[in-house]
PDB file of C-alpha atoms and ligand atoms in Angstrom:
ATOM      1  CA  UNK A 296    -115.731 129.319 -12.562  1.00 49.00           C
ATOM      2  CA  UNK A 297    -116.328 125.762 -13.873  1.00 68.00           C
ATOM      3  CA  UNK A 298    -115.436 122.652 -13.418  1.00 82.00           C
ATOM      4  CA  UNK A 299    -111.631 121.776 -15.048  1.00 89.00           C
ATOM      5  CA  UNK A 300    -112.127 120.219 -18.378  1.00 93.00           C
ATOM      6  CA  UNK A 301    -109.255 117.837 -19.206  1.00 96.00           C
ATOM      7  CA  UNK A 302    -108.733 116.402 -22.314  1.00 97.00           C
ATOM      8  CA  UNK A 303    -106.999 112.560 -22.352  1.00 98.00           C
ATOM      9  CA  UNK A 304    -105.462 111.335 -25.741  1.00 98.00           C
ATOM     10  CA  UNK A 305    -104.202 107.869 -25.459  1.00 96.00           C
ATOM     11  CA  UNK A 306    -105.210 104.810 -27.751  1.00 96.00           C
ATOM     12  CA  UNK A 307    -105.039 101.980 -25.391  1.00 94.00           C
ATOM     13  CA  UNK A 308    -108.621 101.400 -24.467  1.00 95.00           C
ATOM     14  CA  UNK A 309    -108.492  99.932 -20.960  1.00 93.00           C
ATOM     15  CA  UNK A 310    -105.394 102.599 -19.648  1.00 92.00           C
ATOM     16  CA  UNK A 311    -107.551 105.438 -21.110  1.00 94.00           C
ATOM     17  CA  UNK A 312    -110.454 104.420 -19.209  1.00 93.00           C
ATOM     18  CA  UNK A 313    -108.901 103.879 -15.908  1.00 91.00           C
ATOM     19  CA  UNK A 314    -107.554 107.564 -16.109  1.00 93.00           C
ATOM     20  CA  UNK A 315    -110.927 108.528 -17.028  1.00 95.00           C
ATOM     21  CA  UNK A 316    -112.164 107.310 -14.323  1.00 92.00           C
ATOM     22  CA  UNK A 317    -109.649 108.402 -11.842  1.00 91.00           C
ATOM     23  CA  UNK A 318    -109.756 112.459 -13.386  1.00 93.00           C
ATOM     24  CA  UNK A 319    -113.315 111.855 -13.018  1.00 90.00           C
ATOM     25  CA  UNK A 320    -113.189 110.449  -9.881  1.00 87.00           C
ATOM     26  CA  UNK A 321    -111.253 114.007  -8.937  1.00 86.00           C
ATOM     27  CA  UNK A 322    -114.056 116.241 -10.128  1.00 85.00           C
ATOM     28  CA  UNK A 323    -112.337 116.649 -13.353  1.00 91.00           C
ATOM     29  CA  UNK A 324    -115.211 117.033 -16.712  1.00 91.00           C
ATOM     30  CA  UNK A 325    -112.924 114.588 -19.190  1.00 95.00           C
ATOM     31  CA  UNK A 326    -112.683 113.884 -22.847  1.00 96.00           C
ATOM     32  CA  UNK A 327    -111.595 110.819 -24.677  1.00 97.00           C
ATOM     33  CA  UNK A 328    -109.107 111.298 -27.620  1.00 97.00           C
ATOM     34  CA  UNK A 329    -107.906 107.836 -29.340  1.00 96.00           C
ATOM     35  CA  UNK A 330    -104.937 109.264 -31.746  1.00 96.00           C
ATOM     36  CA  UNK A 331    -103.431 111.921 -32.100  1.00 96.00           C
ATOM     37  CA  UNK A 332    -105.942 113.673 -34.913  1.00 96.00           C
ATOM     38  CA  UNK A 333    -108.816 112.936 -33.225  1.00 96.00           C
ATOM     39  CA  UNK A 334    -107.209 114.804 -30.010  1.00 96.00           C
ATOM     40  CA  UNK A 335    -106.086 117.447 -32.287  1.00 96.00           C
ATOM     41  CA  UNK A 336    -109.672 118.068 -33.274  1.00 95.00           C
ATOM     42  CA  UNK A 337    -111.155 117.902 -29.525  1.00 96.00           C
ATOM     43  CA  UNK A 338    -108.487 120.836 -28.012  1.00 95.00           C
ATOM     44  CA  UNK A 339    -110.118 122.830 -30.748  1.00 91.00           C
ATOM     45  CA  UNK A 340    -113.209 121.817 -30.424  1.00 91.00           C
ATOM     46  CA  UNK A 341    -113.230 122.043 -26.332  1.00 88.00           C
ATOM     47  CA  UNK A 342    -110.762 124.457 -25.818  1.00 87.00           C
ATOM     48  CA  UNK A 343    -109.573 122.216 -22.534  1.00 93.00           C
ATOM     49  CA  UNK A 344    -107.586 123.283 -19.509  1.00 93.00           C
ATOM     50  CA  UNK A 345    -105.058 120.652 -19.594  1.00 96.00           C
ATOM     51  CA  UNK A 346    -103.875 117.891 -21.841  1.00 97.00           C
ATOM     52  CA  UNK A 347    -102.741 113.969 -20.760  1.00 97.00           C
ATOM     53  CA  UNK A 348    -101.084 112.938 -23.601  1.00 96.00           C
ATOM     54  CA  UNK A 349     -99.570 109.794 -24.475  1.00 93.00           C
ATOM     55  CA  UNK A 350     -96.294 109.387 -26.712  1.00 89.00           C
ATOM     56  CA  UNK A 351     -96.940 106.613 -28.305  1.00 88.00           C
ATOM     57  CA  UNK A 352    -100.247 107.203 -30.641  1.00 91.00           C
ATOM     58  CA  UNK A 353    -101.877 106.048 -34.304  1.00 89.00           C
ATOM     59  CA  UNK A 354    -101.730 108.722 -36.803  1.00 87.00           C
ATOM     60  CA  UNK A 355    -100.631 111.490 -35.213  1.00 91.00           C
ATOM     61  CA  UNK A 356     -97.903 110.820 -32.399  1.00 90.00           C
ATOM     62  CA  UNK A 357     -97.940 112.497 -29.401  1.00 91.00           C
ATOM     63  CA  UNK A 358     -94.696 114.558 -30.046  1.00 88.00           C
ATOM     64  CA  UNK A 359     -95.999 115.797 -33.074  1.00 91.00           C
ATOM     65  CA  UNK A 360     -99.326 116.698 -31.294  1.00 94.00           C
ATOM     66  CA  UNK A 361     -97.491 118.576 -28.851  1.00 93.00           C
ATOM     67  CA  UNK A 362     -95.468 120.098 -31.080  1.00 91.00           C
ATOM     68  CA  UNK A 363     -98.125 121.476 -33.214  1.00 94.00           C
ATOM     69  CA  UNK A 364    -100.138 122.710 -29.877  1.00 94.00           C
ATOM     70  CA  UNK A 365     -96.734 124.368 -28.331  1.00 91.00           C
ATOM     71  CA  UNK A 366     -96.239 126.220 -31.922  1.00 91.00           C
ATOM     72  CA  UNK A 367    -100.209 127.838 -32.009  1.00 89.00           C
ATOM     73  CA  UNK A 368    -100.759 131.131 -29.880  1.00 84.00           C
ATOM     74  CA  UNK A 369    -104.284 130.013 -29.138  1.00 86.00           C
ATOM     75  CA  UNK A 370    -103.371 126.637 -27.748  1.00 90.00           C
ATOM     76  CA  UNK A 371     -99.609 127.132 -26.165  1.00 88.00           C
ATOM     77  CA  UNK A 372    -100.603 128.062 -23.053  1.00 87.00           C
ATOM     78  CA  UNK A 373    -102.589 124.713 -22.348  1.00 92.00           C
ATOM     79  CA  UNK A 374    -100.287 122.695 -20.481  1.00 94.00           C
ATOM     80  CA  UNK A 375     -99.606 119.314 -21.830  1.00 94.00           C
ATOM     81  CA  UNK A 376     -98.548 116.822 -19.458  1.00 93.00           C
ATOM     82  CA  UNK A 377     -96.791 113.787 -21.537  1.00 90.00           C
ATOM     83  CA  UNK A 378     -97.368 110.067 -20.863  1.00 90.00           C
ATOM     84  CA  UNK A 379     -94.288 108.343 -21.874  1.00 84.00           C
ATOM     85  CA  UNK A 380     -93.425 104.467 -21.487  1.00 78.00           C
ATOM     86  CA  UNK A 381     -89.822 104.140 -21.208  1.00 69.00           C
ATOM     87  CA  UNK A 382     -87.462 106.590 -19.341  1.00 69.00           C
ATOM     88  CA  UNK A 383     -85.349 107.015 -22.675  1.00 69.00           C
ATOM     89  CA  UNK A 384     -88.349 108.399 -24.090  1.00 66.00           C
ATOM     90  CA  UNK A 385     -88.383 110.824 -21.141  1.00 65.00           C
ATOM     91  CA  UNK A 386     -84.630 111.844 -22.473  1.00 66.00           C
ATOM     92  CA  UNK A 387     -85.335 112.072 -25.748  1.00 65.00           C
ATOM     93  CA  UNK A 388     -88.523 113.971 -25.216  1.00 61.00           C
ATOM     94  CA  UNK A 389     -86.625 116.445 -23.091  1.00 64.00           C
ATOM     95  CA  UNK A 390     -84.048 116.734 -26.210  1.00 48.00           C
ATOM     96  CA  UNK A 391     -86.562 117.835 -28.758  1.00 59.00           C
ATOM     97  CA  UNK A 392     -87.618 120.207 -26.587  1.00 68.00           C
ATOM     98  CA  UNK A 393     -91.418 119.762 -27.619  1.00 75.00           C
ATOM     99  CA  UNK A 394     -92.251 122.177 -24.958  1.00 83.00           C
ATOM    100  CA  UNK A 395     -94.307 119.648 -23.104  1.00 88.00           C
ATOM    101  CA  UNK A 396     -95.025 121.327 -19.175  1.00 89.00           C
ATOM    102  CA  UNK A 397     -94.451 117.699 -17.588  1.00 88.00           C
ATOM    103  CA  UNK A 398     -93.809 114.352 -18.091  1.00 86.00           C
ATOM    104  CA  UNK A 399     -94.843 111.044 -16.496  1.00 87.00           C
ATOM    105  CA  UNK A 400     -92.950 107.621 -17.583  1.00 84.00           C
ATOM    106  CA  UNK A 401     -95.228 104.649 -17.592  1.00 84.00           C
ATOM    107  CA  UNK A 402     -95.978 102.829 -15.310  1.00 84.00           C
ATOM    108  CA  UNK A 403     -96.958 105.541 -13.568  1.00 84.00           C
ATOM    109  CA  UNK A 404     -98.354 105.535  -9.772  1.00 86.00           C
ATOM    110  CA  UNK A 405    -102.076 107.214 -10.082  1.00 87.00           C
ATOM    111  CA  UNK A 406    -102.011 109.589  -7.487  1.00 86.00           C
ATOM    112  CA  UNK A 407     -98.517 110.358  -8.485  1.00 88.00           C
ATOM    113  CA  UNK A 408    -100.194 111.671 -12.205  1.00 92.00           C
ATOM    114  CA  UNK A 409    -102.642 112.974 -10.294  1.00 91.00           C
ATOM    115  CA  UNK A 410    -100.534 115.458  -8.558  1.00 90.00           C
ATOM    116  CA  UNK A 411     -98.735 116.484 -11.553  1.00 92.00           C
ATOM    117  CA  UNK A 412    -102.634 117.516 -13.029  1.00 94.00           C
ATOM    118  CA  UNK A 413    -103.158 119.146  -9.800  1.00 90.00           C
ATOM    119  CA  UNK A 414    -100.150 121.433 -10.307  1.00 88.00           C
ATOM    120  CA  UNK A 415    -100.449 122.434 -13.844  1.00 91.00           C
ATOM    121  CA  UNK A 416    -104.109 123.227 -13.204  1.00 88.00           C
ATOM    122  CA  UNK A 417    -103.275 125.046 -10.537  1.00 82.00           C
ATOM    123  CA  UNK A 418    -101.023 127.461 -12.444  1.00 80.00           C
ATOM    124  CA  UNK A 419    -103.332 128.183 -14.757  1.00 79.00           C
ATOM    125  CA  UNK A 420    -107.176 127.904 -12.830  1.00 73.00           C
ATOM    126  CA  UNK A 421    -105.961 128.385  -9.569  1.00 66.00           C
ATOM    127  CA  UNK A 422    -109.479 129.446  -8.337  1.00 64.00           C
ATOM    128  CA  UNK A 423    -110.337 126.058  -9.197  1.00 63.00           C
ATOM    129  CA  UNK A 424    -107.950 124.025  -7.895  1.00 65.00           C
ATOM    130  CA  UNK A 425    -107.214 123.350  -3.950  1.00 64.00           C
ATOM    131  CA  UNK A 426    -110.608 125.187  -3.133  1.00 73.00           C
ATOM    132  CA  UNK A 427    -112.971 124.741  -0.574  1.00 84.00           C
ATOM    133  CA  UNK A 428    -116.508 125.468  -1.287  1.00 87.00           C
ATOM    134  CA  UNK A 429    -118.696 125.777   1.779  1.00 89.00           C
ATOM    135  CA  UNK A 430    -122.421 125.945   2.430  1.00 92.00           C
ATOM    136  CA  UNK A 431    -123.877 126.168   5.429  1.00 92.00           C
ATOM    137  CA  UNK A 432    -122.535 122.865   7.148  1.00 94.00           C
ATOM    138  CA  UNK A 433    -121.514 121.446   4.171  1.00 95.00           C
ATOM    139  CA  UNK A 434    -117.734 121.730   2.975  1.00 93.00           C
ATOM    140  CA  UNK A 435    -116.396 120.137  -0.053  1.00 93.00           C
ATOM    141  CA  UNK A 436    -112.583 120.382  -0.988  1.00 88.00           C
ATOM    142  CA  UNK A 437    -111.817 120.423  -4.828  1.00 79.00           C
ATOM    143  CA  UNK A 438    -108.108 119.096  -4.185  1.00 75.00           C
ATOM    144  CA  UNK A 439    -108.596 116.116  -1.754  1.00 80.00           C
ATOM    145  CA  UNK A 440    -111.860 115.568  -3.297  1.00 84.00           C
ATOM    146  CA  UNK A 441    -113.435 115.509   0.550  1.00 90.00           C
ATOM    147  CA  UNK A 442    -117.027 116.597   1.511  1.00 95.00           C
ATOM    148  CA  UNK A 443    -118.170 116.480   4.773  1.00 95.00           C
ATOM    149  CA  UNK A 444    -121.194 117.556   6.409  1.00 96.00           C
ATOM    150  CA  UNK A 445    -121.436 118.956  10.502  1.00 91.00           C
ATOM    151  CA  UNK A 446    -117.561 117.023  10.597  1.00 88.00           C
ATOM    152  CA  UNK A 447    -118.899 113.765   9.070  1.00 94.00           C
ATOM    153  CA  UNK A 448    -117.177 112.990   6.214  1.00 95.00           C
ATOM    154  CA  UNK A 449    -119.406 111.913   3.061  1.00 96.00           C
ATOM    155  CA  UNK A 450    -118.804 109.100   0.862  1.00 94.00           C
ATOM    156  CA  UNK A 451    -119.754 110.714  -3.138  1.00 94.00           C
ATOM    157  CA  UNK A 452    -119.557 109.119  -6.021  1.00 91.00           C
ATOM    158  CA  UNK A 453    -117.858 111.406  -8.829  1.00 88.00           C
ATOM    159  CA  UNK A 454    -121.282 111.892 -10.137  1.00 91.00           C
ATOM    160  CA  UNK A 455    -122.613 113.607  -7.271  1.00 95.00           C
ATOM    161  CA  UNK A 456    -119.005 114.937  -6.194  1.00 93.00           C
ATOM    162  CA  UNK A 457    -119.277 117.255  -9.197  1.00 90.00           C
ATOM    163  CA  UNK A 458    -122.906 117.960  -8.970  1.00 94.00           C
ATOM    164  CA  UNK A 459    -122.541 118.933  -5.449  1.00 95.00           C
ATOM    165  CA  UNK A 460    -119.111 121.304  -6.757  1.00 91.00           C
ATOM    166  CA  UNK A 461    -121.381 122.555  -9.378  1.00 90.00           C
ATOM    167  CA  UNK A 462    -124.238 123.802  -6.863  1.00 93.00           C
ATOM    168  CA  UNK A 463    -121.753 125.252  -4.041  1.00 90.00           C
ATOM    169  CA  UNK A 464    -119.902 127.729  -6.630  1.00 83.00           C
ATOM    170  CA  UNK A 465    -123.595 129.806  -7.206  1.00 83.00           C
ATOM    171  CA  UNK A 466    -125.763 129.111  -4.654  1.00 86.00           C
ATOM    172  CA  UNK A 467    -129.485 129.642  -5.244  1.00 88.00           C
ATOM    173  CA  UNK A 468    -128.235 130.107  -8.731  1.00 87.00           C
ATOM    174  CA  UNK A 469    -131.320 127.180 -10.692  1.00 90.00           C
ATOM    175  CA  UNK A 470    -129.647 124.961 -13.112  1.00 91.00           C
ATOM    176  CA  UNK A 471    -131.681 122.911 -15.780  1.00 92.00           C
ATOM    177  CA  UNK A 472    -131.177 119.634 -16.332  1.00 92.00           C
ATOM    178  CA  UNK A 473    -129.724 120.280 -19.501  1.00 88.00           C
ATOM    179  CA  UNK A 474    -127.175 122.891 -17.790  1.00 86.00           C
ATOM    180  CA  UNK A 475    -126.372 120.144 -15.779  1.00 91.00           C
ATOM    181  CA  UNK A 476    -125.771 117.581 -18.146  1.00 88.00           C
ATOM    182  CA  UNK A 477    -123.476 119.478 -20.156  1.00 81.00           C
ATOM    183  CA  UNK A 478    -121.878 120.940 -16.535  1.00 81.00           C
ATOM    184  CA  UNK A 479    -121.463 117.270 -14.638  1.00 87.00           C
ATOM    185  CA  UNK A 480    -121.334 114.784 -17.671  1.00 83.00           C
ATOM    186  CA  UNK A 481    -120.119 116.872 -20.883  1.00 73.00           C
ATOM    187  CA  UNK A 482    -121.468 117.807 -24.048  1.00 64.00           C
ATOM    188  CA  UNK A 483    -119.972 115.243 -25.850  1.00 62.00           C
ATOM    189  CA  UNK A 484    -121.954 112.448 -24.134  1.00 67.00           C
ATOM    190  CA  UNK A 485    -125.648 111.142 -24.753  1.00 77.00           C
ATOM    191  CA  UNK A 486    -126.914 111.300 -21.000  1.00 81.00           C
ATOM    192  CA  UNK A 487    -131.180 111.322 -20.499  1.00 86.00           C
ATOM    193  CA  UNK A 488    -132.206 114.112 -18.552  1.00 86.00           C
ATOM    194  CA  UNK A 489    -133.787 111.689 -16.131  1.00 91.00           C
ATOM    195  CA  UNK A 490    -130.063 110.323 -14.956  1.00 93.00           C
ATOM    196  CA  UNK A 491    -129.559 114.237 -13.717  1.00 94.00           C
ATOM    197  CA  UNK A 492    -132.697 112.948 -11.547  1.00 96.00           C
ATOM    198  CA  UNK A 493    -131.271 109.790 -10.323  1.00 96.00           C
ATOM    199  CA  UNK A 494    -127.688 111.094  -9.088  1.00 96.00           C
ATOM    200  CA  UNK A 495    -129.798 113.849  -7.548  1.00 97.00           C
ATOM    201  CA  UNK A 496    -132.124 111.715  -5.786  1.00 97.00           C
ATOM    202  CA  UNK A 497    -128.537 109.752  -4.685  1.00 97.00           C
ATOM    203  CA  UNK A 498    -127.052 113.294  -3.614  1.00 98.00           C
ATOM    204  CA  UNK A 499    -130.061 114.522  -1.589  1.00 98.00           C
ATOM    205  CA  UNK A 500    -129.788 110.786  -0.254  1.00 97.00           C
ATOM    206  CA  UNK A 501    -125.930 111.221   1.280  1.00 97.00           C
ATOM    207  CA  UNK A 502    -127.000 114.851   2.399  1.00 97.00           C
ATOM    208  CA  UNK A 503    -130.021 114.242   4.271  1.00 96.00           C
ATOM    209  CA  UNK A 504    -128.262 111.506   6.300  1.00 95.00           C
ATOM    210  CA  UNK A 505    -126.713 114.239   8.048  1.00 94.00           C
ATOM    211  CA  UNK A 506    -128.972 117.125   8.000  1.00 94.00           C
ATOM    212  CA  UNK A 507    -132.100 118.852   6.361  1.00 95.00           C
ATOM    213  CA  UNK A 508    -132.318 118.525   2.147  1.00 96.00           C
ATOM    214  CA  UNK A 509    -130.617 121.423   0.818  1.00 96.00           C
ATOM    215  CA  UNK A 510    -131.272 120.564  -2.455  1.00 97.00           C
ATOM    216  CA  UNK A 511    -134.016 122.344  -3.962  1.00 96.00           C
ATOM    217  CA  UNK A 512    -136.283 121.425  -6.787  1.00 96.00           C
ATOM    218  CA  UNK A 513    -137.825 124.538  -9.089  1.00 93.00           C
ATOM    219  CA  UNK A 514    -140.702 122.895 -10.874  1.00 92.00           C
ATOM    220  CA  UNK A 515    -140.355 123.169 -14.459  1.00 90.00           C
ATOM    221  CA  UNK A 516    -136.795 124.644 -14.204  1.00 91.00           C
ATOM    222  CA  UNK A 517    -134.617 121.870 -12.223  1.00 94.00           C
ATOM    223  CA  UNK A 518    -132.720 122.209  -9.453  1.00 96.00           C
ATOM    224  CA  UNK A 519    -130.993 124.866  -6.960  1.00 95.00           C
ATOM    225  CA  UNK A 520    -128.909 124.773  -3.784  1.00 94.00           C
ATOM    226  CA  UNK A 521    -130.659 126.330  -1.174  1.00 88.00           C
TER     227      UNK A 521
HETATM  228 CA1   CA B  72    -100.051 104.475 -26.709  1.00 88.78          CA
END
């Protein structure tokens, strides 16, 4: 079981970030697609659980991306949720029956999206979705994105939100820093192996506010729960 991977094709800069962030900020792993042929490329390149896809894109629009995911066995069953920015566009999407699981007009509440990702993940990785992971005292919730620890609830940044997630499915399983990196920040992204040491050093910082370190470090290998 890993971590959802999500895959976010839109071209405006600033309103693909802020989703980003806020999939991110769920525990989602996220990639960035600016047009549609560049997000063409990435769902076969990253195979990802679920698509946010805008309408309105350069090269490639997002109907025709759909339409061209809906049509391939390999990639129909990934369900593309469709960012649209005018209600007509909702209509007329419906009409051409792109095959498109859900739609969202813009301007869209967050949590409101976010609740849409929720459900289409949760059709197709319900294991990950709406789970609570517990360890010893510690109890994280993949849907509300809560951790607490002995009843206290702890503040995480996504960061250590998803290396936390990524301990508490195999504990006492060792993960490298590498398996980490490509786990908690992607493959995609150039991340030094000593940033897997700072948000570790700010986990084990949150955690041991409220109880013993149950992070464990395996010299020369990296790091374990427990
Ligand atoms: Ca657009």
């Amino acid at each position: 079981m890993s971590t959802p991977h999500v895959l976010l094709i839109e071209d405006e800069p600033a309103q693909r970030e802020v989703l980003a962030y806020n999939l991110e900020a769920e525990g989602y792993r996220v990639s960035r697609g600016e047009d549609g042929e560049q997000g063409l490329l990435l769902v076969d390149e990253e195979a990802p659980d679920l698509i946010v896809l805008d309408w309105m894109l350069p090269s490639v629009s997002g109907i025709e991306v759909c339409r061209q995911l809906k049509m391939r066995p390999e990639t129909r069953a990934i369900p593309i949720i469709m960012l649209s920015a005018r209600s007509e566009e909702v209509d007329k999407v419906r009409g051409l029956e792109t095959g498109a699981d859900d739609y969202v007009v813009k301007p869209y509440a967050v949590a409101e999206l976010m609740a849409r990702v929720r459900t289409q993940l949760r059709r197709v990785r319900p294991s990950t979705v709406g789970q609570v992971l517990e360890y010893e005292d510690i109890r994280l919730d993949s849907e509300t994105h809560r951790v607490t620890r002995a009843e206290t609830e702890l503040k995480l940044g996504p960061t250590e939100f998803r290396l936390l997630s990524t301990f508490m499915e195999k504990p006492g399983r060792v993960w490298s820093r590498e398996q980490l990196l490509d786990r908690v920040w992607g493959r995609d992204i150039y991340v030094d192996t000593r940033t897997v040491d700072v948000h570790i050093g700010r986990l084990r910082k949150i955690l041991t506010a409220h109880g013993d370190d149950p992070v464990r470090t395996v010299r020369g290998a990296g790091y374990a729960l427990g």
